[in-house]
Amino acid sequence: MLHIGLGYLGAGWGAGVIMLGAAAGIARLSAAALEGTARQPEAAANLRTSMLIPAALIEGLDFSRWSSAC
């Protein structure tokens, strides 16, 4: 029974690491878009759109990996 509990513990840790990695990726993406907006305010709408699409893809990949880890 101990090995089953350790498997669940490992899956929980793995899911947490996956979430932290996705959060770090989205944070870097948002920081780059914000920096680009600060440099060229007239391109804010284009940068926002080009930021949201990859962020949604990262989030979707994150949830699919999270569901397979648990």
Tab-separated table of C-alpha atoms in Angstrom:
chain	number	residue	atom	x	y	z
A	1	MET	CA	0.000	0.000	0.000
A	2	LEU	CA	2.889	2.365	0.562
A	3	HIS	CA	3.896	2.314	-3.102
A	4	ILE	CA	0.384	3.397	-4.157
A	5	GLY	CA	0.500	6.332	-1.747
A	6	LEU	CA	3.908	7.341	-3.027
A	7	GLY	CA	2.552	7.199	-6.580
A	8	TYR	CA	-0.215	9.618	-5.656
A	9	LEU	CA	2.293	11.849	-3.919
A	10	GLY	CA	4.499	11.865	-7.017
A	11	ALA	CA	1.519	12.664	-9.241
A	12	GLY	CA	0.605	15.580	-6.990
A	13	TRP	CA	4.131	16.960	-7.062
A	14	GLY	CA	4.281	16.486	-10.827
A	15	ALA	CA	1.018	18.353	-11.322
A	16	GLY	CA	2.313	21.189	-9.148
A	17	VAL	CA	5.530	21.472	-11.139
A	18	ILE	CA	3.527	21.503	-14.369
A	19	MET	CA	1.361	24.356	-13.062
A	20	LEU	CA	4.402	26.356	-11.951
A	21	GLY	CA	6.065	25.893	-15.336
A	22	ALA	CA	2.978	27.058	-17.185
A	23	ALA	CA	2.601	30.046	-14.875
A	24	ALA	CA	6.227	31.020	-15.458
A	25	GLY	CA	5.762	30.732	-19.226
A	26	ILE	CA	2.642	32.878	-19.241
A	27	ALA	CA	4.339	35.419	-16.960
A	28	ARG	CA	7.290	35.744	-19.350
A	29	LEU	CA	4.925	36.052	-22.290
A	30	SER	CA	2.903	38.769	-20.540
A	31	ALA	CA	6.031	40.653	-19.501
A	32	ALA	CA	7.303	40.677	-23.071
A	33	ALA	CA	3.953	41.909	-24.387
A	34	LEU	CA	3.793	44.625	-21.742
A	35	GLU	CA	7.324	45.715	-22.569
A	36	GLY	CA	6.428	45.864	-26.260
A	37	THR	CA	3.346	47.929	-25.462
A	38	ALA	CA	5.481	50.333	-23.435
A	39	ARG	CA	7.818	50.768	-26.402
A	40	GLN	CA	5.076	51.140	-29.034
A	41	PRO	CA	1.716	52.065	-27.505
A	42	GLU	CA	0.029	52.172	-30.919
A	43	ALA	CA	0.685	48.439	-31.366
A	44	ALA	CA	-1.071	47.484	-28.109
A	45	ALA	CA	-4.051	45.796	-29.781
A	46	ASN	CA	-1.851	43.623	-32.003
A	47	LEU	CA	0.420	42.695	-29.100
A	48	ARG	CA	-2.541	41.809	-26.908
A	49	THR	CA	-3.944	39.493	-29.558
A	50	SER	CA	-0.586	37.898	-30.229
A	51	MET	CA	-0.140	37.406	-26.478
A	52	LEU	CA	-3.541	35.856	-25.761
A	53	ILE	CA	-3.349	33.114	-28.375
A	54	PRO	CA	-0.081	31.561	-27.099
A	55	ALA	CA	-1.228	32.052	-23.494
A	56	ALA	CA	-4.384	30.064	-24.234
A	57	LEU	CA	-2.329	27.352	-25.926
A	58	ILE	CA	0.048	27.157	-22.951
A	59	GLU	CA	-2.902	26.944	-20.582
A	60	GLY	CA	-4.553	24.216	-22.653
A	61	LEU	CA	-1.346	22.202	-22.758
A	62	ASP	CA	-0.981	22.723	-19.030
A	63	PHE	CA	-4.466	21.359	-18.303
A	64	SER	CA	-3.983	18.378	-20.599
A	65	ARG	CA	-0.670	17.488	-18.911
A	66	TRP	CA	-2.186	18.085	-15.490
A	67	SER	CA	-5.087	15.746	-16.202
A	68	SER	CA	-2.728	13.039	-17.472
A	69	ALA	CA	-0.521	13.384	-14.373
A	70	CYS	CA	-3.412	12.825	-12.000
